[in-house]
Amino acid sequence: MSFSLATWNINSVRLREPLVLKLLAEHGPDVLCLQECKSPVDKIPVEAFKAAGYTHMVARGQKGYNGVAILSKLPLLDAGDQDFAMLGHARHVAAKLENGTTIHNFYVPAGGDKPDREINEKFGQKLDYLSEMRDWFHAEKPEKSILVGDLNIAPREDDVWDHKKLLKVVSHTPVEVEALGEVQDSGAWVDITRQDVPEGNLYSWWSYRAADWDAADKGRRLDHIWATSDISQAGHSSHIVRDARGWEKPSDHAPVFASFDL
């Protein structure tokens, strides 16, 4: 079974419904994982997605904030969710394909502006969330699984536009990179994007604050596709649809793609 998969922080699925439909029409992933849907599940525009061929959805939502959804052409079974750090946020949902592959869709907390949990509660929540992710994967070793989402950390030096300038900026601090590495190790997860594109600058997010995001190109790779080591060699064809960052009324994230032969 071969299938393509994409992950995209959409920054409001209702506001950007036309962009989702554009991506589905032009790129046609078999499975699309969305984060920051900012919608209760019953308000997600499922009829439009069904009309586009995405007849299956597993989602968790809440009004105005967070929210994760998995849209699929392929049949899905709801595989539950986790509320790490007891935040009460819709930040994780899992689904299982008919071939037994589990897909985890995560939206890790951004962590606020100051990388210091003593003065910034949100940074502490982010670190706690990552610690509990790590502990969960240690306790329940994942197999035949794919983990995607906005993990809100750019781990490598070439995942950011300037490593030295961003060392004290939330999303690229050493403590966050270490925490994400521990999550990755706990589940023997393989970074499929970097397996396919091992060298060179690679970004999936560009700030709204930039007057010309494309020319400035001050990006970060915050969005990830991982797979457990038992299926990692089945992953291929990774790419980022950078053009989507320039569509009308865009998300500040671009979709990240990979394909799997399982």
mmCIF file of C-alpha atoms in Angstrom:
data_model
loop_
_atom_site.group_PDB
_atom_site.id
_atom_site.type_symbol
_atom_site.label_atom_id
_atom_site.label_comp_id
_atom_site.label_asym_id
_atom_site.label_seq_id
_atom_site.Cartn_x
_atom_site.Cartn_y
_atom_site.Cartn_z
ATOM 1 C CA MET A 1 0.000 0.000 0.000
ATOM 2 C CA SER A 2 1.400 3.357 -1.054
ATOM 3 C CA PHE A 3 0.057 6.635 0.257
ATOM 4 C CA SER A 4 1.071 10.272 0.500
ATOM 5 C CA LEU A 5 0.730 12.299 3.652
ATOM 6 C CA ALA A 6 0.939 15.997 4.461
ATOM 7 C CA THR A 7 1.000 18.033 7.663
ATOM 8 C CA TRP A 8 -0.012 21.686 7.841
ATOM 9 C CA ASN A 9 -0.626 24.184 10.619
ATOM 10 C CA ILE A 10 -3.576 25.883 8.944
ATOM 11 C CA ASN A 11 -4.172 28.659 11.529
ATOM 12 C CA SER A 12 -7.997 28.357 11.375
ATOM 13 C CA VAL A 13 -9.534 25.673 9.203
ATOM 14 C CA ARG A 14 -12.732 27.665 8.676
ATOM 15 C CA LEU A 15 -11.005 30.913 7.744
ATOM 16 C CA ARG A 16 -8.644 29.054 5.404
ATOM 17 C CA GLU A 17 -11.025 26.432 4.040
ATOM 18 C CA PRO A 18 -10.302 27.672 0.462
ATOM 19 C CA LEU A 19 -6.569 27.080 1.000
ATOM 20 C CA VAL A 20 -7.154 23.556 2.264
ATOM 21 C CA LEU A 21 -9.297 22.829 -0.796
ATOM 22 C CA LYS A 22 -6.629 24.335 -3.056
ATOM 23 C CA LEU A 23 -3.968 22.086 -1.544
ATOM 24 C CA LEU A 24 -6.204 19.026 -1.844
ATOM 25 C CA ALA A 25 -6.996 19.815 -5.474
ATOM 26 C CA GLU A 26 -3.465 20.670 -6.579
ATOM 27 C CA HIS A 27 -1.393 18.230 -4.518
ATOM 28 C CA GLY A 28 -3.872 15.531 -3.510
ATOM 29 C CA PRO A 29 -2.297 13.894 -0.449
ATOM 30 C CA ASP A 30 -4.092 10.742 0.595
ATOM 31 C CA VAL A 31 -3.966 11.949 4.194
ATOM 32 C CA LEU A 32 -3.798 15.560 5.407
ATOM 33 C CA CYS A 33 -3.070 16.338 9.059
ATOM 34 C CA LEU A 34 -4.038 19.832 10.180
ATOM 35 C CA GLN A 35 -3.096 21.710 13.341
ATOM 36 C CA GLU A 36 -4.357 24.913 14.946
ATOM 37 C CA CYS A 37 -7.780 24.338 13.442
ATOM 38 C CA LYS A 38 -9.336 26.781 15.941
ATOM 39 C CA SER A 39 -12.719 25.114 15.621
ATOM 40 C CA PRO A 40 -15.016 22.731 17.441
ATOM 41 C CA VAL A 41 -15.175 19.470 15.519
ATOM 42 C CA ASP A 42 -18.810 20.023 14.506
ATOM 43 C CA LYS A 43 -17.899 23.337 12.860
ATOM 44 C CA ILE A 44 -15.112 21.950 10.641
ATOM 45 C CA PRO A 45 -16.288 22.228 6.993
ATOM 46 C CA VAL A 46 -16.383 18.473 6.458
ATOM 47 C CA GLU A 47 -18.912 18.556 3.615
ATOM 48 C CA ALA A 48 -16.558 20.566 1.422
ATOM 49 C CA PHE A 49 -13.725 18.168 2.205
ATOM 50 C CA LYS A 50 -15.942 15.160 1.480
ATOM 51 C CA ALA A 51 -16.868 16.679 -1.873
ATOM 52 C CA ALA A 52 -13.137 16.887 -2.608
ATOM 53 C CA GLY A 53 -12.797 13.154 -1.943
ATOM 54 C CA TYR A 54 -11.740 13.270 1.706
ATOM 55 C CA THR A 55 -14.573 11.221 3.114
ATOM 56 C CA HIS A 56 -12.918 10.284 6.403
ATOM 57 C CA MET A 57 -11.944 12.501 9.335
ATOM 58 C CA VAL A 58 -10.718 12.023 12.882
ATOM 59 C CA ALA A 59 -10.433 15.242 14.876
ATOM 60 C CA ARG A 60 -10.321 16.951 18.237
ATOM 61 C CA GLY A 61 -11.314 20.595 18.496
ATOM 62 C CA GLN A 62 -12.101 23.550 20.676
ATOM 63 C CA LYS A 63 -13.459 27.002 20.044
ATOM 64 C CA GLY A 64 -10.919 29.589 18.977
ATOM 65 C CA TYR A 65 -7.736 27.728 19.896
ATOM 66 C CA ASN A 66 -5.640 24.655 19.121
ATOM 67 C CA GLY A 67 -7.422 21.775 17.403
ATOM 68 C CA VAL A 68 -6.102 18.878 15.301
ATOM 69 C CA ALA A 69 -7.713 16.993 12.433
ATOM 70 C CA ILE A 70 -6.795 14.138 10.107
ATOM 71 C CA LEU A 71 -8.556 14.223 6.722
ATOM 72 C CA SER A 72 -8.250 11.161 4.539
ATOM 73 C CA LYS A 73 -9.263 9.553 1.276
ATOM 74 C CA LEU A 74 -8.482 6.259 2.984
ATOM 75 C CA PRO A 75 -10.608 4.677 5.740
ATOM 76 C CA LEU A 76 -9.530 5.652 9.255
ATOM 77 C CA LEU A 77 -10.242 4.382 12.729
ATOM 78 C CA ASP A 78 -10.104 6.795 15.659
ATOM 79 C CA ALA A 79 -7.130 5.722 17.799
ATOM 80 C CA GLY A 80 -7.645 8.164 20.658
ATOM 81 C CA ASP A 81 -5.856 11.211 22.011
ATOM 82 C CA GLN A 82 -3.607 12.350 24.832
ATOM 83 C CA ASP A 83 -3.770 15.459 27.013
ATOM 84 C CA PHE A 84 -0.132 15.952 27.928
ATOM 85 C CA ALA A 85 0.734 18.372 30.750
ATOM 86 C CA MET A 86 -2.981 18.369 31.666
ATOM 87 C CA LEU A 87 -3.568 21.539 29.661
ATOM 88 C CA GLY A 88 -7.059 20.552 28.534
ATOM 89 C CA HIS A 89 -6.107 21.506 24.988
ATOM 90 C CA ALA A 90 -6.984 19.719 21.735
ATOM 91 C CA ARG A 91 -3.351 19.099 20.721
ATOM 92 C CA HIS A 92 -3.204 15.415 19.784
ATOM 93 C CA VAL A 93 -5.272 12.895 17.885
ATOM 94 C CA ALA A 94 -4.371 9.495 16.471
ATOM 95 C CA ALA A 95 -5.915 7.424 13.696
ATOM 96 C CA LYS A 96 -5.226 3.994 12.266
ATOM 97 C CA LEU A 97 -5.238 3.082 8.587
ATOM 98 C CA GLU A 98 -6.582 -0.235 7.337
ATOM 99 C CA ASN A 99 -3.013 -1.511 6.859
ATOM 100 C CA GLY A 100 -2.384 -1.093 10.594
ATOM 101 C CA THR A 101 -0.332 2.108 10.397
ATOM 102 C CA THR A 102 -1.055 4.535 13.238
ATOM 103 C CA ILE A 103 -0.802 8.255 12.500
ATOM 104 C CA HIS A 104 -0.214 10.654 15.397
ATOM 105 C CA ASN A 105 -1.046 14.300 14.739
ATOM 106 C CA PHE A 106 0.499 16.714 17.274
ATOM 107 C CA TYR A 107 0.367 20.433 17.941
ATOM 108 C CA VAL A 108 3.038 21.075 20.565
ATOM 109 C CA PRO A 109 2.618 24.335 22.556
ATOM 110 C CA ALA A 110 4.561 27.254 21.091
ATOM 111 C CA GLY A 111 6.017 28.255 24.456
ATOM 112 C CA GLY A 112 5.565 32.016 24.524
ATOM 113 C CA ASP A 113 8.309 34.589 24.025
ATOM 114 C CA LYS A 114 10.811 34.073 26.859
ATOM 115 C CA PRO A 115 12.762 30.789 27.115
ATOM 116 C CA ASP A 116 12.600 30.727 30.902
ATOM 117 C CA ARG A 117 9.975 28.726 32.757
ATOM 118 C CA GLU A 118 10.466 30.818 35.909
ATOM 119 C CA ILE A 119 9.067 33.934 34.249
ATOM 120 C CA ASN A 120 7.091 32.371 31.394
ATOM 121 C CA GLU A 121 4.467 29.789 32.298
ATOM 122 C CA LYS A 122 3.922 28.861 28.654
ATOM 123 C CA PHE A 123 7.556 27.827 28.226
ATOM 124 C CA GLY A 124 7.257 25.557 31.232
ATOM 125 C CA GLN A 125 4.095 24.028 29.783
ATOM 126 C CA LYS A 126 5.906 23.326 26.534
ATOM 127 C CA LEU A 127 8.760 21.548 28.285
ATOM 128 C CA ASP A 128 6.306 19.561 30.422
ATOM 129 C CA TYR A 129 4.342 18.589 27.319
ATOM 130 C CA LEU A 130 7.486 17.283 25.643
ATOM 131 C CA SER A 131 8.545 15.408 28.801
ATOM 132 C CA GLU A 132 5.193 13.645 28.947
ATOM 133 C CA MET A 133 5.364 12.791 25.247
ATOM 134 C CA ARG A 134 8.776 11.231 25.919
ATOM 135 C CA ASP A 135 7.497 9.265 28.898
ATOM 136 C CA TRP A 136 4.456 8.008 26.987
ATOM 137 C CA PHE A 137 6.550 6.674 24.124
ATOM 138 C CA HIS A 138 8.938 5.054 26.597
ATOM 139 C CA ALA A 139 6.017 3.332 28.314
ATOM 140 C CA GLU A 140 4.157 2.352 25.138
ATOM 141 C CA LYS A 141 6.780 1.762 22.465
ATOM 142 C CA PRO A 142 5.251 2.763 19.125
ATOM 143 C CA GLU A 143 5.415 0.417 16.153
ATOM 144 C CA LYS A 144 4.371 0.910 12.533
ATOM 145 C CA SER A 145 3.588 4.517 13.348
ATOM 146 C CA ILE A 146 3.955 7.955 11.792
ATOM 147 C CA LEU A 147 4.141 11.119 13.887
ATOM 148 C CA VAL A 148 3.458 14.466 12.247
ATOM 149 C CA GLY A 149 2.618 17.976 13.217
ATOM 150 C CA ASP A 150 3.665 21.415 14.276
ATOM 151 C CA LEU A 151 6.173 20.470 16.953
ATOM 152 C CA ASN A 152 7.182 24.129 17.344
ATOM 153 C CA ILE A 153 10.894 23.312 17.474
ATOM 154 C CA ALA A 154 13.490 23.651 14.725
ATOM 155 C CA PRO A 155 16.147 21.212 15.974
ATOM 156 C CA ARG A 156 19.055 21.498 13.525
ATOM 157 C CA GLU A 157 21.318 24.415 12.703
ATOM 158 C CA ASP A 158 20.122 24.299 9.091
ATOM 159 C CA ASP A 159 16.482 24.241 10.233
ATOM 160 C CA VAL A 160 16.710 27.967 10.998
ATOM 161 C CA TRP A 161 17.859 30.999 9.050
ATOM 162 C CA ASP A 162 20.566 31.905 11.602
ATOM 163 C CA HIS A 163 21.600 29.377 14.232
ATOM 164 C CA LYS A 164 23.607 31.759 16.425
ATOM 165 C CA LYS A 165 20.969 34.503 16.409
ATOM 166 C CA LEU A 166 18.197 32.070 17.354
ATOM 167 C CA LEU A 167 19.937 30.180 20.168
ATOM 168 C CA LYS A 168 18.042 32.274 22.731
ATOM 169 C CA VAL A 169 14.810 32.435 20.729
ATOM 170 C CA VAL A 170 11.961 30.088 21.644
ATOM 171 C CA SER A 171 11.789 27.177 19.152
ATOM 172 C CA HIS A 172 15.573 26.796 18.753
ATOM 173 C CA THR A 173 16.979 26.989 22.289
ATOM 174 C CA PRO A 174 19.257 24.143 23.396
ATOM 175 C CA VAL A 175 16.829 23.033 26.131
ATOM 176 C CA GLU A 176 13.996 22.657 23.596
ATOM 177 C CA VAL A 177 16.183 20.888 21.051
ATOM 178 C CA GLU A 178 17.341 18.472 23.748
ATOM 179 C CA ALA A 179 13.753 17.835 24.861
ATOM 180 C CA LEU A 180 12.632 17.117 21.306
ATOM 181 C CA GLY A 181 15.596 14.792 20.848
ATOM 182 C CA GLU A 182 14.507 12.850 23.909
ATOM 183 C CA VAL A 183 11.000 12.492 22.461
ATOM 184 C CA GLN A 184 12.470 11.251 19.201
ATOM 185 C CA ASP A 185 14.747 8.752 20.949
ATOM 186 C CA SER A 186 11.979 7.466 23.221
ATOM 187 C CA GLY A 187 9.992 6.132 20.285
ATOM 188 C CA ALA A 188 12.929 5.343 18.004
ATOM 189 C CA TRP A 189 11.437 7.904 15.641
ATOM 190 C CA VAL A 190 13.221 8.731 12.374
ATOM 191 C CA ASP A 191 12.978 12.233 10.910
ATOM 192 C CA ILE A 192 11.716 11.316 7.446
ATOM 193 C CA THR A 193 12.170 14.816 6.035
ATOM 194 C CA ARG A 194 15.846 14.882 6.927
ATOM 195 C CA GLN A 195 16.275 11.260 5.891
ATOM 196 C CA ASP A 196 15.244 12.398 2.410
ATOM 197 C CA VAL A 197 16.837 15.868 2.490
ATOM 198 C CA PRO A 198 19.888 15.362 4.712
ATOM 199 C CA GLU A 199 21.658 18.642 3.988
ATOM 200 C CA GLY A 200 20.805 22.294 3.453
ATOM 201 C CA ASN A 201 18.494 24.916 4.864
ATOM 202 C CA LEU A 202 14.882 23.779 5.055
ATOM 203 C CA TYR A 203 11.987 25.801 6.459
ATOM 204 C CA SER A 204 8.235 25.337 6.937
ATOM 205 C CA TRP A 205 7.370 28.567 8.808
ATOM 206 C CA TRP A 206 7.940 32.253 8.078
ATOM 207 C CA SER A 207 6.719 34.989 10.402
ATOM 208 C CA TYR A 208 3.830 37.249 9.454
ATOM 209 C CA ARG A 209 5.976 40.127 10.712
ATOM 210 C CA ALA A 210 8.295 40.032 7.703
ATOM 211 C CA ALA A 211 7.366 42.629 5.081
ATOM 212 C CA ASP A 212 8.505 40.238 2.349
ATOM 213 C CA TRP A 213 8.774 36.773 3.855
ATOM 214 C CA ASP A 214 10.017 35.205 0.622
ATOM 215 C CA ALA A 215 12.859 37.638 0.006
ATOM 216 C CA ALA A 216 13.914 37.816 3.655
ATOM 217 C CA ASP A 217 13.623 34.017 3.975
ATOM 218 C CA LYS A 218 14.000 34.078 7.748
ATOM 219 C CA GLY A 219 12.362 30.703 8.178
ATOM 220 C CA ARG A 220 12.327 27.805 10.617
ATOM 221 C CA ARG A 221 11.461 24.115 10.167
ATOM 222 C CA LEU A 222 8.821 23.728 12.865
ATOM 223 C CA ASP A 223 6.677 21.106 11.102
ATOM 224 C CA HIS A 224 7.793 17.509 11.025
ATOM 225 C CA ILE A 225 7.097 14.032 9.688
ATOM 226 C CA TRP A 226 8.619 11.153 11.654
ATOM 227 C CA ALA A 227 8.209 7.393 11.387
ATOM 228 C CA THR A 228 9.131 4.546 13.697
ATOM 229 C CA SER A 229 12.339 2.811 12.741
ATOM 230 C CA ASP A 230 10.517 -0.363 11.661
ATOM 231 C CA ILE A 231 8.908 1.502 8.735
ATOM 232 C CA SER A 232 11.253 4.459 8.224
ATOM 233 C CA GLN A 233 12.798 3.005 5.082
ATOM 234 C CA ALA A 234 9.331 3.018 3.509
ATOM 235 C CA GLY A 235 9.294 6.832 3.631
ATOM 236 C CA HIS A 236 10.314 8.874 0.599
ATOM 237 C CA SER A 237 9.536 11.875 -1.642
ATOM 238 C CA SER A 238 9.685 14.448 1.151
ATOM 239 C CA HIS A 239 9.124 18.076 0.211
ATOM 240 C CA ILE A 240 7.685 21.341 1.480
ATOM 241 C CA VAL A 241 5.099 23.240 -0.567
ATOM 242 C CA ARG A 242 6.711 26.618 0.017
ATOM 243 C CA ASP A 243 4.414 28.365 -2.474
ATOM 244 C CA ALA A 244 1.468 27.882 -0.106
ATOM 245 C CA ARG A 245 2.998 30.454 2.253
ATOM 246 C CA GLY A 246 2.384 33.000 -0.498
ATOM 247 C CA TRP A 247 -1.245 32.120 -1.244
ATOM 248 C CA GLU A 248 -3.942 34.690 -0.507
ATOM 249 C CA LYS A 249 -4.509 35.138 3.251
ATOM 250 C CA PRO A 250 -2.041 32.358 4.035
ATOM 251 C CA SER A 251 -1.125 30.457 7.124
ATOM 252 C CA ASP A 252 2.369 31.332 8.320
ATOM 253 C CA HIS A 253 3.222 27.633 7.872
ATOM 254 C CA ALA A 254 3.705 25.672 4.660
ATOM 255 C CA PRO A 255 2.591 22.060 4.175
ATOM 256 C CA VAL A 256 5.185 19.304 4.576
ATOM 257 C CA PHE A 257 4.789 16.115 2.509
ATOM 258 C CA ALA A 258 6.107 12.560 2.473
ATOM 259 C CA SER A 259 5.049 9.291 0.870
ATOM 260 C CA PHE A 260 5.144 5.777 2.270
ATOM 261 C CA ASP A 261 5.149 2.321 0.654
ATOM 262 C CA LEU A 262 3.782 -0.057 3.291
#
